[in-house]
Coordinates of C-alpha atoms and ligand atoms in Angstrom, one line a residue:
M147 CA 125.8 136.2 99.1
G148 CA 122.8 135.2 100.7
S149 CA 122.5 131.6 102.0
L150 CA 120.9 128.2 102.0
I151 CA 117.3 129.1 103.6
D152 CA 114.1 128.0 102.0
G153 CA 110.7 129.8 102.6
F154 CA 109.5 127.6 105.6
G155 CA 112.6 129.2 107.4
R156 CA 114.5 125.9 107.0
R157 CA 118.3 126.1 107.2
F158 CA 120.4 122.9 104.9
P159 CA 123.9 122.6 106.2
Y160 CA 123.8 119.0 105.1
L161 CA 124.4 118.0 101.2
R162 CA 123.8 114.3 100.1
L163 CA 126.0 113.8 96.7
S164 CA 125.5 110.8 95.1
V165 CA 128.9 110.1 93.5
I166 CA 127.3 107.5 91.0
E167 CA 124.2 105.3 90.4
A168 CA 126.0 101.8 90.1
C169 CA 125.7 98.9 92.8
N170 CA 127.2 96.1 93.0
F171 CA 124.3 95.0 95.3
R172 CA 120.9 93.4 94.9
C173 CA 118.9 95.1 97.8
S174 CA 115.4 93.1 97.6
Y175 CA 113.6 97.0 98.1
C176 CA 116.3 99.1 95.9
L177 CA 118.3 97.2 92.9
P178 CA 116.4 93.1 93.0
N179 CA 117.4 93.0 90.0
G180 CA 120.9 94.7 90.4
Y181 CA 122.3 98.0 88.3
Q182 CA 120.9 98.0 85.1
T183 CA 122.9 100.6 82.6
V184 CA 120.9 102.9 80.3
P185 CA 122.0 103.8 77.5
D186 CA 121.6 107.6 77.3
A187 CA 123.6 107.3 81.4
K188 CA 125.1 110.5 81.6
M189 CA 128.8 110.7 83.6
P190 CA 128.9 111.2 86.7
L191 CA 130.7 114.2 87.9
Q192 CA 134.7 114.5 88.1
I193 CA 136.6 115.9 90.3
D194 CA 136.8 118.7 89.9
E195 CA 133.1 119.3 89.2
I196 CA 132.8 117.9 92.7
S197 CA 135.4 120.2 94.0
R198 CA 133.8 123.0 92.3
L199 CA 130.2 121.8 93.9
L200 CA 131.3 121.1 97.0
R201 CA 133.3 125.1 97.1
A202 CA 129.8 126.6 95.9
F203 CA 127.7 124.9 98.8
A204 CA 129.9 125.4 101.4
A205 CA 130.2 129.5 100.4
V206 CA 126.1 129.0 101.2
G207 CA 126.1 127.6 104.3
M208 CA 126.3 123.9 103.8
S209 CA 128.9 122.3 106.3
K210 CA 128.3 118.4 105.9
V211 CA 128.5 116.4 103.0
R212 CA 127.2 112.9 102.8
I213 CA 129.0 111.4 99.4
T214 CA 126.2 108.3 98.8
G215 CA 125.2 106.2 95.7
G216 CA 124.9 103.6 94.1
E217 CA 127.5 102.2 96.0
P218 CA 130.3 105.6 96.3
T219 CA 132.9 102.8 96.9
L220 CA 132.9 101.4 93.5
R221 CA 134.1 104.6 92.3
K222 CA 138.0 103.8 91.9
D223 CA 139.1 107.6 92.9
L224 CA 136.6 107.7 96.0
P225 CA 139.4 108.4 98.4
D226 CA 139.9 112.0 95.5
I227 CA 136.9 112.5 96.1
I228 CA 136.8 112.9 100.0
A229 CA 139.9 114.2 100.6
A230 CA 138.9 117.0 97.7
A231 CA 135.5 117.8 100.7
A232 CA 138.5 117.7 103.0
A233 CA 140.0 120.1 101.4
V234 CA 136.8 122.9 101.2
P235 CA 137.0 125.4 103.6
G236 CA 133.7 125.3 105.8
I237 CA 132.7 121.7 105.2
G238 CA 134.0 119.8 109.2
K239 CA 131.9 116.7 108.1
I240 CA 132.6 114.4 105.8
A241 CA 130.1 111.2 105.4
M242 CA 129.6 108.5 103.3
T243 CA 127.0 105.8 103.4
S244 CA 128.3 102.4 102.1
N245 CA 127.1 98.5 102.0
G246 CA 130.4 97.8 103.1
C247 CA 131.4 95.5 100.9
V248 CA 135.4 96.4 100.9
L249 CA 135.1 98.0 104.5
K250 CA 138.0 96.2 106.3
R251 CA 140.2 96.4 102.8
Q252 CA 139.4 100.3 102.3
S253 CA 138.7 102.2 105.8
R254 CA 141.8 103.2 106.8
I255 CA 142.5 104.4 103.5
W256 CA 139.5 106.7 103.5
R257 CA 140.2 108.1 106.8
D258 CA 143.2 108.9 106.3
A259 CA 142.2 111.3 103.0
G260 CA 140.0 112.9 105.5
L261 CA 136.4 110.6 106.0
T262 CA 135.0 111.8 109.8
H263 CA 131.6 109.7 109.8
L264 CA 130.9 106.4 107.8
N265 CA 127.0 105.0 107.6
L266 CA 126.7 101.1 106.9
S267 CA 123.7 99.5 105.6
V268 CA 123.4 96.0 107.7
D269 CA 119.5 94.7 107.3
T270 CA 119.9 92.1 109.8
L271 CA 122.1 90.1 111.8
D272 CA 121.2 87.2 110.2
A273 CA 123.2 85.8 107.5
A274 CA 120.8 84.2 105.4
A275 CA 118.5 86.6 105.8
F276 CA 121.3 89.2 104.9
H277 CA 122.2 86.9 101.9
T278 CA 118.2 87.1 100.8
I279 CA 118.1 90.6 101.3
T280 CA 121.3 92.1 99.9
G281 CA 122.0 89.1 97.0
H282 CA 125.2 88.7 98.6
D283 CA 126.8 86.8 101.4
R284 CA 129.1 89.2 103.0
L285 CA 127.7 89.5 106.5
S286 CA 130.6 88.6 108.8
D287 CA 133.0 90.2 106.8
I288 CA 131.4 93.6 106.9
L289 CA 130.7 92.9 110.8
E290 CA 134.4 92.5 110.7
G291 CA 135.0 95.4 109.4
I292 CA 132.4 97.4 112.1
E293 CA 134.9 95.9 115.0
S294 CA 138.3 96.9 113.8
L295 CA 136.9 99.9 112.9
L296 CA 135.5 100.3 116.6
D297 CA 138.6 98.6 118.2
D298 CA 140.7 101.7 116.6
G299 CA 138.3 104.2 118.1
F300 CA 135.9 105.3 115.5
D301 CA 133.0 106.5 117.2
T302 CA 130.8 107.7 114.6
L303 CA 129.9 105.0 113.2
K304 CA 126.3 104.1 112.2
I305 CA 124.5 101.1 110.9
N306 CA 121.6 101.7 108.5
A307 CA 118.8 99.3 108.7
V308 CA 115.7 98.8 106.6
M309 CA 112.6 97.4 108.5
L310 CA 110.9 94.8 106.5
R311 CA 107.9 92.7 107.6
G312 CA 108.5 89.0 107.7
L313 CA 112.0 90.0 106.3
N314 CA 113.7 90.9 109.3
D315 CA 110.9 92.1 111.7
D316 CA 112.2 89.5 114.3
Q317 CA 115.9 91.3 114.7
L318 CA 115.8 93.7 117.5
P319 CA 116.1 91.3 120.7
A320 CA 119.5 90.6 118.5
W321 CA 120.7 94.0 117.7
L322 CA 119.7 95.2 121.1
E323 CA 122.4 92.6 122.4
Y324 CA 124.5 93.8 119.7
L325 CA 124.5 97.7 120.9
R326 CA 124.5 96.6 124.9
T327 CA 128.1 96.6 124.6
R328 CA 128.5 98.9 121.4
P329 CA 129.1 102.5 121.2
L330 CA 128.1 102.9 118.0
G331 CA 124.3 104.2 116.2
I332 CA 121.8 101.6 114.5
R333 CA 119.0 104.0 112.5
F334 CA 116.0 101.8 111.6
I335 CA 114.5 103.2 108.7
E336 CA 111.1 102.7 107.7
L337 CA 110.8 101.8 103.7
M338 CA 109.7 104.4 101.6
Q339 CA 107.8 103.6 98.3
T340 CA 109.8 104.7 95.1
G341 CA 108.7 104.6 91.6
T342 CA 109.7 100.5 91.0
N343 CA 108.7 99.1 94.4
R344 CA 105.2 99.4 95.3
A345 CA 104.5 95.5 95.2
Y346 CA 106.9 95.1 97.6
F347 CA 106.4 97.9 100.0
E348 CA 103.0 96.9 100.6
R349 CA 104.4 93.5 101.2
H350 CA 107.7 94.2 103.8
H351 CA 106.8 98.2 105.0
Y352 CA 107.0 97.6 108.1
R353 CA 105.5 101.0 110.8
A354 CA 108.3 102.5 112.1
E355 CA 105.5 103.1 115.3
A356 CA 105.6 99.7 115.8
L357 CA 109.4 99.1 116.3
E358 CA 109.3 102.6 118.8
Q359 CA 106.7 101.0 120.9
Q360 CA 108.6 97.9 121.7
L361 CA 111.7 100.3 122.4
L362 CA 109.5 101.8 124.9
A363 CA 108.5 98.7 125.9
S364 CA 112.4 97.9 126.9
A365 CA 112.6 101.0 128.8
W366 CA 114.3 103.0 126.3
Q367 CA 113.9 106.4 126.2
L368 CA 113.3 109.4 123.6
Q369 CA 116.2 111.8 123.7
P370 CA 114.8 115.3 124.1
S371 CA 115.6 116.1 119.3
V372 CA 118.6 118.7 119.3
A373 CA 118.3 121.7 117.0
D374 CA 120.0 120.6 112.9
A375 CA 120.3 116.5 114.5
G376 CA 117.8 115.5 111.3
P377 CA 114.7 113.2 110.8
A378 CA 115.9 110.6 113.5
R379 CA 113.7 110.4 116.5
V380 CA 116.7 108.8 119.0
Y381 CA 116.7 106.6 121.9
R382 CA 119.1 105.7 124.4
H383 CA 119.0 102.9 127.7
P384 CA 121.2 103.1 130.2
D385 CA 122.6 99.6 130.0
Y386 CA 123.3 100.0 126.7
K387 CA 126.2 101.8 125.0
G388 CA 124.9 102.1 121.7
S389 CA 122.2 104.1 120.6
I390 CA 118.9 103.7 118.6
G391 CA 118.0 106.4 115.9
V392 CA 114.0 105.5 114.1
I393 CA 113.9 107.3 110.7
A394 CA 110.0 107.5 110.2
P395 CA 109.3 109.5 107.1
Y396 CA 105.9 108.8 106.9
S397 CA 105.3 110.6 110.5
K398 CA 104.0 113.2 110.9
D399 CA 106.4 116.1 111.2
F400 CA 108.5 114.6 109.5
C401 CA 109.8 117.0 106.5
A402 CA 109.4 120.2 109.2
G403 CA 113.2 119.3 110.3
C404 CA 114.8 118.8 107.0
N405 CA 118.0 120.1 106.7
R406 CA 119.3 118.6 103.6
L407 CA 119.5 118.9 99.2
R408 CA 120.6 116.0 97.6
V409 CA 123.1 116.1 94.3
T410 CA 122.5 113.1 91.6
A411 CA 125.5 111.5 90.5
A412 CA 124.9 113.4 87.2
G413 CA 125.4 116.8 88.1
D414 CA 121.2 117.3 89.1
L415 CA 120.3 119.7 92.4
R416 CA 117.3 117.5 94.3
L417 CA 115.1 119.7 96.5
C418 CA 113.4 116.8 98.0
L419 CA 113.7 112.7 98.1
F420 CA 110.4 112.7 96.8
G421 CA 109.8 115.8 94.9
N422 CA 109.4 116.4 91.1
T423 CA 111.5 119.7 91.5
G424 CA 115.7 120.3 90.7
I425 CA 117.7 121.7 88.5
P426 CA 120.9 120.0 86.1
L427 CA 123.9 122.0 87.4
R428 CA 126.8 120.6 85.7
H429 CA 127.3 123.8 83.3
Y430 CA 128.1 125.7 86.3
L431 CA 130.7 122.6 86.5
G432 CA 133.3 123.5 83.8
S433 CA 135.3 126.6 85.0
D434 CA 136.1 128.3 88.6
A435 CA 134.0 131.7 86.7
D436 CA 130.8 129.9 87.2
N437 CA 131.4 130.0 91.0
G438 CA 129.2 132.9 92.0
A439 CA 126.3 132.4 89.4
L440 CA 125.6 128.7 91.2
Q441 CA 126.0 129.6 93.9
S442 CA 122.7 132.4 93.8
A443 CA 121.2 129.7 91.6
L444 CA 121.0 127.1 94.3
I445 CA 119.8 130.2 96.6
S446 CA 116.8 131.1 94.3
Q447 CA 116.1 127.0 94.0
L448 CA 115.8 126.7 97.6
G449 CA 112.5 129.1 96.9
L450 CA 110.8 126.4 94.9
K451 CA 110.9 123.4 98.1
A452 CA 107.6 122.4 99.1
I453 CA 106.7 121.7 103.0
G454 CA 107.2 118.2 102.6
H455 CA 106.7 115.4 100.5
R456 CA 103.4 113.5 99.2
L457 CA 104.5 110.1 99.8
H458 CA 101.6 109.0 101.8
E459 CA 99.8 109.9 98.7
G460 CA 101.5 108.2 96.8
E461 CA 103.7 110.4 95.1
T462 CA 107.1 109.0 94.4
G463 CA 107.7 112.4 92.2
L464 CA 110.9 111.4 90.1
V465 CA 112.5 108.4 92.0
P466 CA 112.8 105.3 90.7
H467 CA 115.2 104.0 93.3
L468 CA 117.3 105.2 95.6
A469 CA 120.2 104.3 94.4
S470 CA 119.2 106.8 91.6
I471 CA 119.5 109.7 94.2
G472 CA 121.5 108.4 96.7
G473 CA 119.1 107.2 100.0
Ligands
SAM73 N1 124.8 101.7 98.3 C1 124.9 102.3 99.7 C2 123.9 101.7 100.7 O1 123.2 101.1 100.6 O2 124.4 102.2 102.0 C3 124.7 104.4 99.4 C4 123.3 104.3 99.3 S1 121.7 103.6 99.3 C5 120.9 103.6 98.2 C6 121.4 104.2 100.6 C7 120.1 103.8 102.0 O3 119.0 104.0 101.4 C8 120.7 102.6 102.4 O4 121.2 102.7 104.2 C9 119.4 101.7 102.3 O5 119.3 100.9 102.7 C10 118.4 102.8 101.9 N2 117.4 102.3 101.2 C11 117.3 102.3 100.0 N3 116.1 102.2 99.4 C12 115.6 102.3 100.5 C13 114.2 102.8 100.3 N4 113.3 102.2 99.7 N5 113.3 102.8 101.6 C14 114.0 103.2 102.9 N6 115.3 103.5 103.0 C15 116.2 102.6 101.5
SF4_74 FE1 122.7 99.2 96.7 FE2 123.1 100.8 98.7 FE3 120.6 99.8 97.0 FE4 121.3 98.2 98.6 S1 120.6 99.6 98.5 S2 121.2 97.9 96.0 S3 123.7 98.6 98.6 S4 122.1 101.3 96.3

């Protein structure tokens, strides 16, 4: 069997697997009215299906999986999903992205099940702005959960913050103070336009380059990019324990470093976050006997992956919001 490599020579060691579309938050850029059930919604993949999917991906070169959603911690069987990933030979990194709503209560359980990396979405350190953006008053709880993970020596923790003009663009000094003593990475993500947030995007889009100029002016230094590190441009400063990554999907070379594929909660392959291509995989997941056919399908699908997204032209592909595909 071959391995996951596309027509432009890019390799894909990284899978982002959505395990649920639903979410309990109402982030204003993602699900401003909260998650709405759709009448013909497909059931998310079950544990056996997830195991088979991960085994097929690992057999053709995937070594890192990120569990995401929607909000993955709404799945009661999340520890089993993590353990199923940990049991697959060849997967060395098991990551998750969460809004942190049950971080304090559950992080020990996730780690015991095999979670190795955790990204938490915290768009601001200001409690009132956090409430405005997410619809929930949970900031202090989440920050306490982060503190206890750090005290425990968990050093593969990152914070995701979407940059939003007029809502959190005054937060850089607070974040820098936060990073002075904490050994974690914050990822500032440029707001992406999706199928449902066009007016919001026009109001709140904040360019990543504007933030990067502020970092350079404060003597933060851009680090050389590392092979297979993904799309973030990473900055460090000798006086700070933490680091800063900037994710700029509208920048020129963003897609050149693409190393990831996505699978939706119901088991549809997505070759690009904003593409129109991808096939259902669920029919391969009912029995172990179909695993070889699934591997062949993955390899041949990669031949269809485009060189880059067309977000600049407002082309948002199949994605109504990032909760539907796992961000
Ligand atoms: N619910 C989890 C969370 O919020 O961390 C995981 C799913 S969420 C869709 C994954 C990431 O996508 C989050 O960090 C979120 O802030 C980010 N995100 C959602 N919509 C976005 C958008 N339109 N542009 C940029 N980032 C977005
Ligand atoms: Fe939910 Fe995450 Fe979307 Fe916020 S960004 S609404 S937490 S899926």
